[in-house]
PDB file of C-alpha atoms in Angstrom:
ATOM      1  CA  MET A 572     -64.415 -22.827 -13.224  1.00 54.00           C
ATOM      2  CA  SER A 573     -64.313 -26.626 -13.161  1.00 62.00           C
ATOM      3  CA  MET A 574     -62.758 -28.550 -10.321  1.00 60.00           C
ATOM      4  CA  ASP A 575     -60.315 -30.148 -12.752  1.00 67.00           C
ATOM      5  CA  LEU A 576     -59.039 -26.709 -13.810  1.00 63.00           C
ATOM      6  CA  VAL A 577     -58.725 -25.551 -10.192  1.00 59.00           C
ATOM      7  CA  SER A 578     -56.828 -28.699  -9.311  1.00 73.00           C
ATOM      8  CA  HIS A 579     -54.560 -28.252 -12.314  1.00 69.00           C
ATOM      9  CA  LEU A 580     -53.817 -24.617 -11.408  1.00 70.00           C
ATOM     10  CA  ASP A 581     -53.066 -25.657  -7.830  1.00 73.00           C
ATOM     11  CA  VAL A 582     -50.607 -28.254  -9.056  1.00 69.00           C
ATOM     12  CA  MET A 583     -48.913 -25.628 -11.239  1.00 72.00           C
ATOM     13  CA  ARG A 584     -48.741 -23.207  -8.301  1.00 68.00           C
ATOM     14  CA  ARG A 585     -47.117 -25.770  -6.028  1.00 68.00           C
ATOM     15  CA  GLU A 586     -44.653 -26.775  -8.739  1.00 66.00           C
ATOM     16  CA  ALA A 587     -43.699 -23.122  -9.255  1.00 58.00           C
ATOM     17  CA  GLU A 588     -43.181 -22.697  -5.504  1.00 56.00           C
ATOM     18  CA  ARG A 589     -40.982 -25.808  -5.460  1.00 60.00           C
ATOM     19  CA  ILE A 590     -38.829 -24.493  -8.298  1.00 58.00           C
ATOM     20  CA  LEU A 591     -38.520 -21.044  -6.745  1.00 50.00           C
ATOM     21  CA  ALA A 592     -37.609 -22.598  -3.407  1.00 55.00           C
ATOM     22  CA  GLY A 593     -34.541 -24.109  -5.082  1.00 56.00           C
ATOM     23  CA  LYS A 594     -33.389 -20.711  -6.297  1.00 60.00           C
ATOM     24  CA  THR A 595     -31.441 -18.452  -3.976  1.00 56.00           C
ATOM     25  CA  PHE A 596     -31.209 -14.768  -4.674  1.00 72.00           C
ATOM     26  CA  PRO A 597     -28.296 -12.627  -3.405  1.00 85.00           C
ATOM     27  CA  ARG A 598     -28.285 -12.748   0.379  1.00 88.00           C
ATOM     28  CA  PHE A 599     -26.804 -10.571   3.101  1.00 92.00           C
ATOM     29  CA  GLY A 600     -24.630 -12.204   5.704  1.00 94.00           C
ATOM     30  CA  VAL A 601     -21.944 -11.651   8.314  1.00 95.00           C
ATOM     31  CA  ILE A 602     -18.384 -12.989   8.126  1.00 94.00           C
ATOM     32  CA  ALA A 603     -18.075 -15.748  10.730  1.00 96.00           C
ATOM     33  CA  ASN A 604     -14.610 -17.142   9.916  1.00 94.00           C
ATOM     34  CA  TYR A 605     -11.832 -16.118   7.547  1.00 94.00           C
ATOM     35  CA  ASP A 606      -8.915 -18.154   6.172  1.00 90.00           C
ATOM     36  CA  PRO A 607      -6.152 -15.797   4.963  1.00 90.00           C
ATOM     37  CA  ASN A 608      -4.210 -18.623   3.319  1.00 88.00           C
ATOM     38  CA  THR A 609      -7.013 -19.614   0.914  1.00 89.00           C
ATOM     39  CA  TYR A 610      -8.774 -16.216   0.813  1.00 89.00           C
ATOM     40  CA  ARG A 611     -12.085 -17.840   1.741  1.00 89.00           C
ATOM     41  CA  ALA A 612     -14.620 -17.158   4.459  1.00 92.00           C
ATOM     42  CA  LYS A 613     -17.653 -18.677   6.135  1.00 95.00           C
ATOM     43  CA  VAL A 614     -20.728 -16.464   6.255  1.00 95.00           C
ATOM     44  CA  GLN A 615     -23.704 -16.522   8.597  1.00 95.00           C
ATOM     45  CA  ILE A 616     -26.761 -15.795   6.456  1.00 91.00           C
ATOM     46  CA  GLU A 617     -29.193 -13.359   8.038  1.00 89.00           C
ATOM     47  CA  PRO A 618     -31.822 -13.353   9.408  1.00 88.00           C
ATOM     48  CA  GLU A 619     -31.982 -17.172   9.433  1.00 88.00           C
ATOM     49  CA  GLY A 620     -28.548 -17.566  11.018  1.00 91.00           C
ATOM     50  CA  ILE A 621     -27.513 -20.286   8.531  1.00 90.00           C
ATOM     51  CA  LEU A 622     -23.740 -20.860   8.399  1.00 93.00           C
ATOM     52  CA  THR A 623     -22.310 -21.446   4.926  1.00 92.00           C
ATOM     53  CA  GLY A 624     -19.301 -23.494   3.927  1.00 91.00           C
ATOM     54  CA  TRP A 625     -16.008 -21.904   2.931  1.00 92.00           C
ATOM     55  CA  LEU A 626     -16.826 -19.411   0.165  1.00 92.00           C
ATOM     56  CA  PRO A 627     -14.287 -17.750  -2.148  1.00 90.00           C
ATOM     57  CA  ILE A 628     -14.032 -13.975  -1.907  1.00 90.00           C
ATOM     58  CA  SER A 629     -14.348 -12.155  -5.210  1.00 88.00           C
ATOM     59  CA  SER A 630     -12.008  -9.374  -6.289  1.00 85.00           C
ATOM     60  CA  GLU A 631     -11.938  -6.839  -9.102  1.00 81.00           C
ATOM     61  CA  TYR A 632      -8.401  -7.940 -10.080  1.00 79.00           C
ATOM     62  CA  VAL A 633      -7.216 -11.557  -9.874  1.00 80.00           C
ATOM     63  CA  GLY A 634      -4.367 -13.641 -11.242  1.00 80.00           C
ATOM     64  CA  ASN A 635      -1.813 -16.301 -10.408  1.00 79.00           C
ATOM     65  CA  GLY A 636      -0.236 -14.964  -7.232  1.00 74.00           C
ATOM     66  CA  PHE A 637      -1.380 -11.382  -7.704  1.00 74.00           C
ATOM     67  CA  GLY A 638      -4.488  -9.245  -7.409  1.00 83.00           C
ATOM     68  CA  ILE A 639      -6.332  -6.975  -5.029  1.00 83.00           C
ATOM     69  CA  PHE A 640      -6.828  -8.581  -1.654  1.00 85.00           C
ATOM     70  CA  VAL A 641      -8.909  -7.121   1.167  1.00 88.00           C
ATOM     71  CA  GLY A 642      -8.920  -9.441   4.132  1.00 88.00           C
ATOM     72  CA  PRO A 643     -12.316  -9.350   5.878  1.00 89.00           C
ATOM     73  CA  ALA A 644     -12.785  -9.563   9.635  1.00 89.00           C
ATOM     74  CA  PRO A 645     -15.440 -11.487  11.586  1.00 92.00           C
ATOM     75  CA  GLY A 646     -18.525  -9.317  11.856  1.00 92.00           C
ATOM     76  CA  ASP A 647     -18.170  -7.631   8.455  1.00 91.00           C
ATOM     77  CA  THR A 648     -21.421  -7.494   6.475  1.00 92.00           C
ATOM     78  CA  VAL A 649     -21.194  -8.916   2.937  1.00 93.00           C
ATOM     79  CA  VAL A 650     -23.398  -9.915   0.008  1.00 92.00           C
ATOM     80  CA  CYS A 651     -23.269 -13.541  -1.183  1.00 91.00           C
ATOM     81  CA  GLN A 652     -24.334 -15.228  -4.413  1.00 88.00           C
ATOM     82  CA  PHE A 653     -25.349 -18.904  -4.340  1.00 85.00           C
ATOM     83  CA  ILE A 654     -25.821 -21.602  -6.983  1.00 76.00           C
ATOM     84  CA  ASP A 655     -29.141 -23.495  -6.954  1.00 72.00           C
ATOM     85  CA  GLY A 656     -29.802 -22.607  -3.351  1.00 70.00           C
ATOM     86  CA  ASP A 657     -26.774 -24.497  -2.027  1.00 75.00           C
ATOM     87  CA  PHE A 658     -25.166 -22.484   0.780  1.00 75.00           C
ATOM     88  CA  GLY A 659     -21.981 -24.472   0.211  1.00 75.00           C
ATOM     89  CA  MET A 660     -21.799 -23.426  -3.453  1.00 80.00           C
ATOM     90  CA  GLY A 661     -21.495 -19.684  -3.561  1.00 87.00           C
ATOM     91  CA  VAL A 662     -19.222 -16.684  -3.665  1.00 89.00           C
ATOM     92  CA  ILE A 663     -18.809 -13.546  -1.604  1.00 91.00           C
ATOM     93  CA  GLY A 664     -19.436 -11.338  -4.582  1.00 81.00           C
ATOM     94  CA  SER A 665     -19.453  -7.765  -3.382  1.00 62.00           C
ATOM     95  CA  GLY A 666     -16.951  -7.746  -0.550  1.00 63.00           C
ATOM     96  CA  LYS A 667     -17.544  -5.533   2.442  1.00 65.00           C
ATOM     97  CA  ILE A 668     -20.287  -2.958   2.566  1.00 64.00           C
ATOM     98  CA  PHE A 669     -20.398   0.218   4.654  1.00 72.00           C
ATOM     99  CA  LEU A 670     -22.913   0.701   7.445  1.00 71.00           C
ATOM    100  CA  PRO A 671     -24.135   3.811   9.277  1.00 80.00           C
ATOM    101  CA  THR A 672     -21.882   2.774  12.159  1.00 82.00           C
ATOM    102  CA  MET A 673     -18.940   2.442   9.756  1.00 76.00           C
ATOM    103  CA  PRO A 674     -19.349   5.267   7.231  1.00 84.00           C
ATOM    104  CA  PRO A 675     -17.110   5.383   4.164  1.00 84.00           C
ATOM    105  CA  VAL A 676     -14.368   7.903   3.539  1.00 83.00           C
ATOM    106  CA  PRO A 677     -15.382  10.421   0.847  1.00 86.00           C
ATOM    107  CA  CYS A 678     -13.979   9.287  -2.499  1.00 86.00           C
ATOM    108  CA  PRO A 679     -14.443  11.493  -5.588  1.00 86.00           C
ATOM    109  CA  SER A 680     -15.570   9.896  -8.830  1.00 81.00           C
ATOM    110  CA  GLY A 681     -12.650   8.331 -10.689  1.00 84.00           C
ATOM    111  CA  GLN A 682     -10.395   8.241  -7.621  1.00 86.00           C
ATOM    112  CA  VAL A 683      -8.920   5.030  -6.262  1.00 88.00           C
ATOM    113  CA  MET A 684      -7.895   4.703  -2.634  1.00 89.00           C
ATOM    114  CA  LEU A 685      -6.419   1.982  -0.467  1.00 90.00           C
ATOM    115  CA  ILE A 686      -6.690   2.950   3.184  1.00 90.00           C
ATOM    116  CA  HIS A 687      -5.495   0.698   5.994  1.00 91.00           C
ATOM    117  CA  GLN A 688      -6.955   0.667   9.479  1.00 88.00           C
ATOM    118  CA  SER A 689      -3.584   1.892  10.835  1.00 91.00           C
ATOM    119  CA  GLY A 690      -3.922   5.099   8.828  1.00 90.00           C
ATOM    120  CA  THR A 691      -1.463   4.134   6.098  1.00 92.00           C
ATOM    121  CA  TYR A 692      -2.914   4.885   2.675  1.00 92.00           C
ATOM    122  CA  ILE A 693      -2.277   5.153  -1.053  1.00 93.00           C
ATOM    123  CA  LYS A 694      -4.483   7.473  -3.098  1.00 92.00           C
ATOM    124  CA  PHE A 695      -4.571   7.636  -6.894  1.00 92.00           C
ATOM    125  CA  LEU A 696      -6.002  11.097  -7.576  1.00 90.00           C
ATOM    126  CA  THR A 697      -7.886  12.111 -10.703  1.00 89.00           C
ATOM    127  CA  THR A 698      -5.210  14.752 -11.363  1.00 94.00           C
ATOM    128  CA  GLY A 699      -2.639  12.013 -11.911  1.00 94.00           C
ATOM    129  CA  ASP A 700      -1.013  12.627  -8.534  1.00 96.00           C
ATOM    130  CA  LEU A 701      -0.171   9.786  -6.171  1.00 97.00           C
ATOM    131  CA  ASP A 702      -0.520  10.524  -2.467  1.00 97.00           C
ATOM    132  CA  GLY A 703       0.780   8.179   0.192  1.00 96.00           C
ATOM    133  CA  TYR A 704       1.182   8.093   3.939  1.00 96.00           C
ATOM    134  CA  VAL A 705       2.876   5.468   6.113  1.00 96.00           C
ATOM    135  CA  ALA A 706       1.846   5.317   9.756  1.00 95.00           C
ATOM    136  CA  GLY A 707       4.766   3.028  10.645  1.00 97.00           C
ATOM    137  CA  ASN A 708       8.087   2.231   8.983  1.00 97.00           C
ATOM    138  CA  LEU A 709       8.684   2.146   5.218  1.00 96.00           C
ATOM    139  CA  ASN A 710      10.930  -0.714   4.096  1.00 96.00           C
ATOM    140  CA  LEU A 711      11.732  -1.039   0.399  1.00 94.00           C
ATOM    141  CA  THR A 712      14.011  -3.670  -1.134  1.00 95.00           C
ATOM    142  CA  VAL A 713      15.024  -3.542  -4.805  1.00 94.00           C
ATOM    143  CA  GLU A 714      16.938  -6.503  -6.261  1.00 94.00           C
ATOM    144  CA  GLY A 715      17.821  -4.612  -9.451  1.00 95.00           C
ATOM    145  CA  ASN A 716      18.562  -0.968 -10.160  1.00 95.00           C
ATOM    146  CA  ALA A 717      16.465   1.852  -8.703  1.00 94.00           C
ATOM    147  CA  SER A 718      16.180   5.291 -10.263  1.00 94.00           C
ATOM    148  CA  ILE A 719      14.173   8.471  -9.775  1.00 93.00           C
ATOM    149  CA  THR A 720      13.892  10.834 -12.733  1.00 95.00           C
ATOM    150  CA  SER A 721      12.236  14.228 -12.421  1.00 95.00           C
ATOM    151  CA  PRO A 722      12.556  17.466 -14.421  1.00 96.00           C
ATOM    152  CA  ASN A 723      11.891  19.328 -11.174  1.00 96.00           C
ATOM    153  CA  PRO A 724      13.759  19.458  -7.840  1.00 93.00           C
ATOM    154  CA  VAL A 725      13.525  16.474  -5.486  1.00 93.00           C
ATOM    155  CA  SER A 726      13.584  17.250  -1.774  1.00 93.00           C
ATOM    156  CA  ILE A 727      14.032  15.139   1.356  1.00 92.00           C
ATOM    157  CA  THR A 728      13.189  16.545   4.769  1.00 93.00           C
ATOM    158  CA  ALA A 729      14.528  14.561   7.727  1.00 92.00           C
ATOM    159  CA  PRO A 730      16.663  15.143  10.841  1.00 92.00           C
ATOM    160  CA  THR A 731      19.331  12.784   9.463  1.00 89.00           C
ATOM    161  CA  VAL A 732      19.868  11.111   6.099  1.00 88.00           C
ATOM    162  CA  GLN A 733      22.134   8.053   6.291  1.00 90.00           C
ATOM    163  CA  VAL A 734      23.656   6.417   3.216  1.00 89.00           C
ATOM    164  CA  ASP A 735      25.456   3.084   3.653  1.00 90.00           C
ATOM    165  CA  GLY A 736      27.612   2.944   0.540  1.00 88.00           C
ATOM    166  CA  ASN A 737      29.375   5.164  -1.951  1.00 86.00           C
ATOM    167  CA  VAL A 738      27.829   8.418  -3.159  1.00 83.00           C
ATOM    168  CA  ALA A 739      28.596   9.583  -6.694  1.00 84.00           C
ATOM    169  CA  VAL A 740      27.574  13.098  -7.722  1.00 82.00           C
ATOM    170  CA  SER A 741      27.980  14.099 -11.378  1.00 84.00           C
ATOM    171  CA  GLY A 742      26.731  17.663 -10.896  1.00 80.00           C
ATOM    172  CA  SER A 743      27.423  20.381  -8.364  1.00 77.00           C
ATOM    173  CA  LEU A 744      27.349  19.597  -4.655  1.00 74.00           C
ATOM    174  CA  THR A 745      26.231  22.498  -2.482  1.00 73.00           C
ATOM    175  CA  GLY A 746      25.992  22.491   1.286  1.00 70.00           C
ATOM    176  CA  SER A 747      24.942  25.015   3.877  1.00 68.00           C
ATOM    177  CA  GLY A 748      24.469  25.078   7.604  1.00 62.00           C
ATOM    178  CA  SER A 749      26.124  26.139  10.826  1.00 62.00           C
ATOM    179  CA  GLY A 750      27.018  22.713  12.129  1.00 60.00           C
ATOM    180  CA  GLY A 751      30.174  22.261  10.048  1.00 61.00           C
ATOM    181  CA  ALA A 752      31.238  19.103   8.256  1.00 64.00           C
ATOM    182  CA  THR A 753      33.077  16.064   9.569  1.00 67.00           C
ATOM    183  CA  MET A 754      34.852  13.622   7.261  1.00 66.00           C
ATOM    184  CA  ASN A 755      36.214  10.344   8.602  1.00 67.00           C
ATOM    185  CA  GLY A 756      38.028   9.571   5.366  1.00 64.00           C
ATOM    186  CA  PRO A 757      40.051  11.270   2.631  1.00 65.00           C
ATOM    187  CA  ILE A 758      38.614  13.866   0.253  1.00 64.00           C
ATOM    188  CA  GLU A 759      39.876  13.659  -3.321  1.00 65.00           C
ATOM    189  CA  SER A 760      39.479  16.364  -5.956  1.00 62.00           C
ATOM    190  CA  SER A 761      40.736  16.295  -9.543  1.00 62.00           C
ATOM    191  CA  ALA A 762      39.865  19.945 -10.189  1.00 58.00           C
ATOM    192  CA  GLY A 763      40.769  21.612  -6.922  1.00 56.00           C
ATOM    193  CA  ILE A 764      38.548  22.740  -4.086  1.00 57.00           C
ATOM    194  CA  SER A 765      37.058  26.223  -4.050  1.00 54.00           C
ATOM    195  CA  GLY A 766      34.570  28.079  -1.926  1.00 49.00           C
ATOM    196  CA  ALA A 767      34.620  29.258   1.661  1.00 46.00           C
ATOM    197  CA  THR A 768      38.023  29.355   3.333  1.00 50.00           C
ATOM    198  CA  LEU A 769      38.620  26.785   6.045  1.00 51.00           C
ATOM    199  CA  SER A 770      38.629  28.502   9.416  1.00 49.00           C
ATOM    200  CA  ALA A 771      39.524  27.362  12.889  1.00 48.00           C
ATOM    201  CA  GLY A 772      36.690  25.866  14.836  1.00 50.00           C
ATOM    202  CA  ASN A 773      34.280  25.373  11.950  1.00 53.00           C
ATOM    203  CA  GLY A 774      34.181  21.607  12.586  1.00 58.00           C
ATOM    204  CA  ALA A 775      35.733  20.423   9.303  1.00 65.00           C
ATOM    205  CA  THR A 776      37.917  17.382  10.011  1.00 70.00           C
ATOM    206  CA  GLY A 777      39.562  15.006   7.556  1.00 70.00           C
ATOM    207  CA  SER A 778      41.956  15.065   4.631  1.00 72.00           C
ATOM    208  CA  PHE A 779      41.719  15.796   0.921  1.00 70.00           C
ATOM    209  CA  THR A 780      43.924  15.630  -2.119  1.00 70.00           C
ATOM    210  CA  ALA A 781      44.468  18.896  -3.974  1.00 68.00           C
ATOM    211  CA  ALA A 782      44.923  19.241  -7.726  1.00 64.00           C
ATOM    212  CA  SER A 783      48.688  19.379  -7.148  1.00 68.00           C
ATOM    213  CA  GLY A 784      48.588  15.872  -5.734  1.00 71.00           C
ATOM    214  CA  GLN A 785      49.318  16.971  -2.189  1.00 73.00           C
ATOM    215  CA  THR A 786      47.318  15.552   0.692  1.00 76.00           C
ATOM    216  CA  ILE A 787      46.018  18.198   3.077  1.00 73.00           C
ATOM    217  CA  THR A 788      44.948  17.187   6.567  1.00 76.00           C
ATOM    218  CA  VAL A 789      42.402  19.299   8.468  1.00 73.00           C
ATOM    219  CA  GLU A 790      41.337  19.067  12.114  1.00 74.00           C
ATOM    220  CA  ASN A 791      38.454  21.237  13.299  1.00 70.00           C
ATOM    221  CA  GLY A 792      38.958  23.646  10.423  1.00 65.00           C
ATOM    222  CA  ILE A 793      42.739  23.956  10.936  1.00 69.00           C
ATOM    223  CA  ILE A 794      45.223  22.623   8.385  1.00 71.00           C
ATOM    224  CA  THR A 795      47.540  20.414  10.403  1.00 73.00           C
ATOM    225  CA  GLY A 796      49.597  18.850   7.656  1.00 71.00           C
ATOM    226  CA  ILE A 797      50.496  18.931   3.961  1.00 74.00           C
ATOM    227  CA  SER A 798      52.266  16.000   2.356  1.00 73.00           C
TER     228      SER A 798
END
């Protein structure tokens, strides 16, 4: 092999190394800083320890003011993609990844889960069911109308259910229990009141209007006045 050919091959090798040096493949790094207002983070590239600029965090669902947001914390391990080897021109493309010290929660194929560190979660099951759990308080505000429609019974289990406002029931209203009923306002009926007979000491207190138009006043299960 001639010296000219060897020299030419060496030049080609060095040029290839120079070009490859300008290319950056996906790199692992650790979140160093996070800005929740811009949804960007700085990443320390490992093992070199190089700190990037502010990189946008990718998401599977994005839009103008909406999307899926998972705020990272310093120390989270992520995968970054860079443009032309510039650590200031990249994107956190795969979000967080699980480690042996932080194992994932089992998630069946086709199931979607959002689990918060507090324990609150929403799970979209493959059966079509939606499971949810709130570790703290649940506050829901609806500016328009709210409705629940189900062909099956709807149940609420709680020590006390408080309703601030009027309650309109178009079907039957059935109650049971040994604690009695207390009404701090009038009871009106256009079709009469039937059922168990009021008895002394059963706790029923208030007044109601019978079908005849008369107002009946009750105190602790005893009729005290008819007008």
